[in-house]
Coordinates of C-alpha atoms in Angstrom, one line a residue:
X1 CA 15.4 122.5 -57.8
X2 CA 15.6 125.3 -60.4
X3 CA 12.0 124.8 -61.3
X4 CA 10.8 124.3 -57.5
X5 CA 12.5 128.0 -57.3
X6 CA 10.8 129.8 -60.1
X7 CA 7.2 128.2 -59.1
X8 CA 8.4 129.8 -55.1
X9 CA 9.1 132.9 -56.4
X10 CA 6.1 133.7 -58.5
X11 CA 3.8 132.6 -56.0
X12 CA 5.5 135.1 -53.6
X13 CA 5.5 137.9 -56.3
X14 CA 1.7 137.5 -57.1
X15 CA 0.8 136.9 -53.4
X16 CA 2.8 140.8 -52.8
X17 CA 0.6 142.3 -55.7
X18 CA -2.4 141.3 -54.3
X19 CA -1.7 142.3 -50.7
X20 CA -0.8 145.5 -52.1
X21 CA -4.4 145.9 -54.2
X22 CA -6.2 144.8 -50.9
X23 CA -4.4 147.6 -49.2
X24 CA -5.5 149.8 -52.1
X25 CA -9.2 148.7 -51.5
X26 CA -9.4 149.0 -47.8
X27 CA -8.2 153.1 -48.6
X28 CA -10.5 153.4 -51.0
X29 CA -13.3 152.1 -49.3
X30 CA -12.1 155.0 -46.3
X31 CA -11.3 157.8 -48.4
X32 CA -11.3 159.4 -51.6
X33 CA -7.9 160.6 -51.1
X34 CA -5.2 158.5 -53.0
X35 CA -2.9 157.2 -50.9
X36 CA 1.1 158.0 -51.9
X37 CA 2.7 154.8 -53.4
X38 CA 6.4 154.3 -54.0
X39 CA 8.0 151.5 -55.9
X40 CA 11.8 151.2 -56.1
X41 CA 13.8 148.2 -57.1
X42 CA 17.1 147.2 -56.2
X43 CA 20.0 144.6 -56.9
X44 CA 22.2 142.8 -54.6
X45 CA 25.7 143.2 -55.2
X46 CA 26.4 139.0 -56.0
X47 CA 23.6 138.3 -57.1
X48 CA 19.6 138.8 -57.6
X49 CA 17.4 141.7 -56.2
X50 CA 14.0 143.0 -55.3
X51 CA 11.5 145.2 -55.4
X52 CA 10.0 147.4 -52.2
X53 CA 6.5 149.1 -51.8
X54 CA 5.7 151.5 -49.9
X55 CA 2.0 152.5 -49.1
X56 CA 0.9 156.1 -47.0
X57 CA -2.9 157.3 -47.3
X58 CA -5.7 157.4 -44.3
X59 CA -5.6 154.0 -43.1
X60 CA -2.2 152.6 -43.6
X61 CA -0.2 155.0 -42.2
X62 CA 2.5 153.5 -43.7
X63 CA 2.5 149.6 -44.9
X64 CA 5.5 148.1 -46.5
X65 CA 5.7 144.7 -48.7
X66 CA 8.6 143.3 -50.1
X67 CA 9.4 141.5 -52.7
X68 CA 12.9 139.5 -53.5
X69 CA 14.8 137.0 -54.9
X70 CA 18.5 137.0 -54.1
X71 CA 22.0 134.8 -54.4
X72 CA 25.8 134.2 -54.2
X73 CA 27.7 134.1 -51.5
X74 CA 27.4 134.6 -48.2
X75 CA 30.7 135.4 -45.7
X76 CA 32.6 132.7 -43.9
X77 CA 31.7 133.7 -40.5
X78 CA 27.9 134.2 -41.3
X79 CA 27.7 130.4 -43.1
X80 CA 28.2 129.0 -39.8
X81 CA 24.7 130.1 -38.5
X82 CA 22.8 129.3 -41.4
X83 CA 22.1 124.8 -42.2
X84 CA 23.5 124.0 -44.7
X85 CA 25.9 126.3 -45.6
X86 CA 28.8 125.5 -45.0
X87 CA 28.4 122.4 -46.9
X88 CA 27.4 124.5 -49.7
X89 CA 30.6 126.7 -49.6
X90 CA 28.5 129.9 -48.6
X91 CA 26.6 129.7 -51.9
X92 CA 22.7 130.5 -51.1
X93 CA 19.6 131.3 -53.0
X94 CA 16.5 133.0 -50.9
X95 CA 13.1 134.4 -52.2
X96 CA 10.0 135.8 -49.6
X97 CA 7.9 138.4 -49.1
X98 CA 7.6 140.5 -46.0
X99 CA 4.7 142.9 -45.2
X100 CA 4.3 145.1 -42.1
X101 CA 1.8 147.7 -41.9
X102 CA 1.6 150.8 -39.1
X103 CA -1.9 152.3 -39.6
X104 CA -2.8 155.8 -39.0
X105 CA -5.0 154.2 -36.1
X106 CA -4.3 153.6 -32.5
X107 CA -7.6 151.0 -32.9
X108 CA -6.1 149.6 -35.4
X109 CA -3.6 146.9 -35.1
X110 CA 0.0 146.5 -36.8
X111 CA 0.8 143.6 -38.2
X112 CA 3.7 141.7 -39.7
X113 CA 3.7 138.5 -42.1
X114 CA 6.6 137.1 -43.7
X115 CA 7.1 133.8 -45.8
X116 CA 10.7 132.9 -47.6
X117 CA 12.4 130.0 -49.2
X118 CA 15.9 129.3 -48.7
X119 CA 18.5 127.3 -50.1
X120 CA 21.6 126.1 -49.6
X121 CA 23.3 122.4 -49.4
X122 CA 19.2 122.3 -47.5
X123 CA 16.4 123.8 -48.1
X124 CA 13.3 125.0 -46.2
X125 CA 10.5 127.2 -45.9
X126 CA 9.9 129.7 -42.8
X127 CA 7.8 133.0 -42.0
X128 CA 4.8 133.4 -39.9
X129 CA 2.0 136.3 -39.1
X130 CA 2.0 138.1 -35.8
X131 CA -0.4 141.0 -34.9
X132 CA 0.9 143.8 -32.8
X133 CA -2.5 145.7 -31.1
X134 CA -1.5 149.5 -29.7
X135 CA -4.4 148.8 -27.3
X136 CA -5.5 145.4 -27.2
X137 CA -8.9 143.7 -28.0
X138 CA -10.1 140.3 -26.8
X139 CA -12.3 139.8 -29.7
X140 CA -9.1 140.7 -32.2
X141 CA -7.1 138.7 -30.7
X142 CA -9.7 135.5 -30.7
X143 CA -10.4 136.2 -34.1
X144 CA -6.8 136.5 -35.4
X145 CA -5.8 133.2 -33.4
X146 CA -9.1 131.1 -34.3
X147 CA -8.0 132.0 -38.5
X148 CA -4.6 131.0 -38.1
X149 CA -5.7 127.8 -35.9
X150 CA -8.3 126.7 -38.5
X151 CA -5.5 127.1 -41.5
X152 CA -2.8 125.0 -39.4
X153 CA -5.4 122.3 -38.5
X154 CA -5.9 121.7 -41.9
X155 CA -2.4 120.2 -42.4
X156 CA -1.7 119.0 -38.9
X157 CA -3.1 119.7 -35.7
X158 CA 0.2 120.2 -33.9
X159 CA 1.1 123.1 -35.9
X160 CA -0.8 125.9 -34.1
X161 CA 0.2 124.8 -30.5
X162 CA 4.0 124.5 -31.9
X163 CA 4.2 127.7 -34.2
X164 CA 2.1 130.1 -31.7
X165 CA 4.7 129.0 -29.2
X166 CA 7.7 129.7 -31.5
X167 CA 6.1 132.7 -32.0
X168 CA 5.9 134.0 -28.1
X169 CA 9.1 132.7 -27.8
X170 CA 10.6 134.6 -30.9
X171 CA 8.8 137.9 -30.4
X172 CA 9.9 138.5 -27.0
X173 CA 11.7 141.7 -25.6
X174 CA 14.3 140.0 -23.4
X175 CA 15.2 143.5 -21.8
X176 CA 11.7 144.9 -21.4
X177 CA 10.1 141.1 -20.2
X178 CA 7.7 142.1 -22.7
X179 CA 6.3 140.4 -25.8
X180 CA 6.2 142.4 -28.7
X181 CA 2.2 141.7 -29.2
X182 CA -0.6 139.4 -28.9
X183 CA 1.3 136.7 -31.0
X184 CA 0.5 134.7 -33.6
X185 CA 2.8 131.9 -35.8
X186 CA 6.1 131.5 -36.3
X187 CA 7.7 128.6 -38.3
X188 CA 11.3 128.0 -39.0
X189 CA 13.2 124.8 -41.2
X190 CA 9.9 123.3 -42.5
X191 CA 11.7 120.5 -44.8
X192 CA 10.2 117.5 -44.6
X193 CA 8.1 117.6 -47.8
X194 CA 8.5 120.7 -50.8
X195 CA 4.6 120.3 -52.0
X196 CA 3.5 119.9 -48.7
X197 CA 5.2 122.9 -47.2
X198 CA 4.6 125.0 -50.2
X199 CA 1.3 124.4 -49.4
X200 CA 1.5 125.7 -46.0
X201 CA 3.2 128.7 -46.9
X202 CA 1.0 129.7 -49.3
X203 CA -1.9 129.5 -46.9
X204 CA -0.3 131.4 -44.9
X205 CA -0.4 133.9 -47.4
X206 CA -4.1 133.5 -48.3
X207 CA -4.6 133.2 -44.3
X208 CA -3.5 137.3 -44.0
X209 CA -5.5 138.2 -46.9
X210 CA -8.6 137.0 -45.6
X211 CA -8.0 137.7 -42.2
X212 CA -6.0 141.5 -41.6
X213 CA -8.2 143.6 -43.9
X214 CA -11.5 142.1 -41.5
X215 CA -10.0 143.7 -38.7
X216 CA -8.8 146.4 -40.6
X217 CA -12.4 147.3 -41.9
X218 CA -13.7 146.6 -38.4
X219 CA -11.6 149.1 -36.6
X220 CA -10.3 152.1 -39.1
X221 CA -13.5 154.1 -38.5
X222 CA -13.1 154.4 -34.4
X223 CA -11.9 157.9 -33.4
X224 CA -9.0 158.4 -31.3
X225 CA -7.5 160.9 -28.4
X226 CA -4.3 162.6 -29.1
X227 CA -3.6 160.8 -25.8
X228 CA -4.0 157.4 -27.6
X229 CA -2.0 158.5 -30.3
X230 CA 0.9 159.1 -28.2
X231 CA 0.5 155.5 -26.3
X232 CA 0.6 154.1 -30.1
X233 CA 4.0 156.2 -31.0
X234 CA 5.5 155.0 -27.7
X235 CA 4.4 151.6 -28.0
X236 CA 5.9 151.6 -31.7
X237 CA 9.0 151.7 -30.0
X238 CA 9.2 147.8 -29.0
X239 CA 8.7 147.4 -32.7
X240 CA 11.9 149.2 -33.4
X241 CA 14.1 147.9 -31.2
X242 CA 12.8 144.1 -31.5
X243 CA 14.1 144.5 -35.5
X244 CA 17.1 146.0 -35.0
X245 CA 17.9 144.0 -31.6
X246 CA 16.6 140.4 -32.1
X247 CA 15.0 140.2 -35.7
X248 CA 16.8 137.2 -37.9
X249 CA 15.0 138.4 -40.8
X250 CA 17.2 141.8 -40.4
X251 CA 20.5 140.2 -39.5
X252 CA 20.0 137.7 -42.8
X253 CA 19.4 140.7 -45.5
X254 CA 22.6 142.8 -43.6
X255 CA 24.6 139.5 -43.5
X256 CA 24.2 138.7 -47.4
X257 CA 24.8 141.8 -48.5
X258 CA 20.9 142.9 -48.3
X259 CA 19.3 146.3 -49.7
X260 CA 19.7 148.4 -46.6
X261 CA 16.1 150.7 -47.6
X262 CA 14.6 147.4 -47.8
X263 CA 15.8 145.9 -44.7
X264 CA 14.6 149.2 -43.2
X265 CA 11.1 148.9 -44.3
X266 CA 9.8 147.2 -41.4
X267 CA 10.4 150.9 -39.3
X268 CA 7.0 152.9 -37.7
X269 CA 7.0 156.5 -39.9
X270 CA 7.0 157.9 -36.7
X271 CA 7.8 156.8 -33.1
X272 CA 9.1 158.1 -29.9
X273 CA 10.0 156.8 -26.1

């Protein structure tokens, strides 16, 4: 299992770098101006760490991907609601990457991926992409969902119809009866077979590499109103308090002892209501 962990973790670590040089691309392709870039690392207290980026410049107005590898213990009350763990004594080991980018843009959409291996007594792979339009756009939308159907289809063609419904299901607002945005994929305890879900999850990776920075490019060049800027600070809202009302990812890193910058990375830069 050790190896199986050291090939997960690289893959995630590469598949960050080279989100972040796309993102890097796309501003220099906009602007001459550099954008600001932060790096900070952190360790877990127990056990493993990560490392956070932070991107501002003209297009992203500020796009976050994270990087980490973490283990030890988790509490007793927490190993209850994770598989696995209680059978393990609360001993875990996780790895992922998260990105989630809030562009300068109201045109432009916000999106959010997310892929992670965790272990316990079990083991499984989850994450998922899921776009998050300020104003939305039929031919967006069609084109996001048609990418991510044509990557599921090629390992089985129940996944799209199953993980796009785990998605609208997961990204919901109970107490607005609102979803958060136009969907996407969302897939949880994928277990069956390592290679095989490896395999998903990295094309999962390569699926958001191929398909945000299209619509990114398509869209960062449209001017907008101070009036649409305003709909796009309010609508940032839902984004907040989805992750800090509903979002597991959140509740895991706060549970296990998480970096609490790093858990916090996922925030709009600015927002009101």
């Amino acid at each position: 299992m050790d190896e199986k962990k050291d090939e997960v973790s690289r893959w995630f670590s590469s598949i960050r770098d080279r989100i972040v040089d796309e993102f890097f691309v796309i501003e220099s392709e906009f602007s001459d101006k550099v954008p600001d870039v932060s790096r900070r690392s952190w360790q877990r207290d127990g056990g493993g760490g990560g490392e956070s980026v932070i991107l501002r410049g003209s297009v992203f107005e500020k796009a976050g991907v994270n990087f980490s590898v973490v283990h030890g213990k988790m509490g007793e009350n927490f190993s209850t609601e994770i598989p696995g763990a209680v059978e393990s004594g609360g001993q875990f080991w996780a790895s992922g990457v998260s990105v989630v980018a809030h562009m300068c843009s109201p045109h432009v959409p916000a999106i959010h991926m997310n892929t992670r291996f965790i272990c316990t007594a079990k083991s499984w792979f989850g994450g998922g992409i899921d776009l998050t339009p300020m104003y939305s756009n039929d031919d967006d939308t069609s084109f996001f969902h048609d990418n991510l159907r044509a990557m599921c289809d090629l390992f089985d063609n129940q996944y799209y119809g199953k993980f796009k419904a785990n998605c609208e299901e997961y990204f919901y607002l109970p107490h607005r009866k609102e979803p958060r945005g136009v969907g996407g994929i969302f897939y949880d305890y994928l277990q069956k077979d390592f290679d095989r879900d490896f395999s998903f999850t990295r094309a999962v990776g390569e699926c958001f590499l191929s398909v945000y920075p299209a619509i990114v490019k398509k869209r960062m060049y449209k001017r907008w109103t101070e009036e649409e800027r305003e709909h796009q600070l309010i609508k940032r809202g839902r984004y907040v308090e989805f992750n800090l009302l509903y979002d597991r990812g959140t509740r895991f890193g706060i549970m296990t002892n998480g970096d609490p910058d790093a858990l916090m990375m996922s925030m709009p830069p600015v927002v009101k209501w």
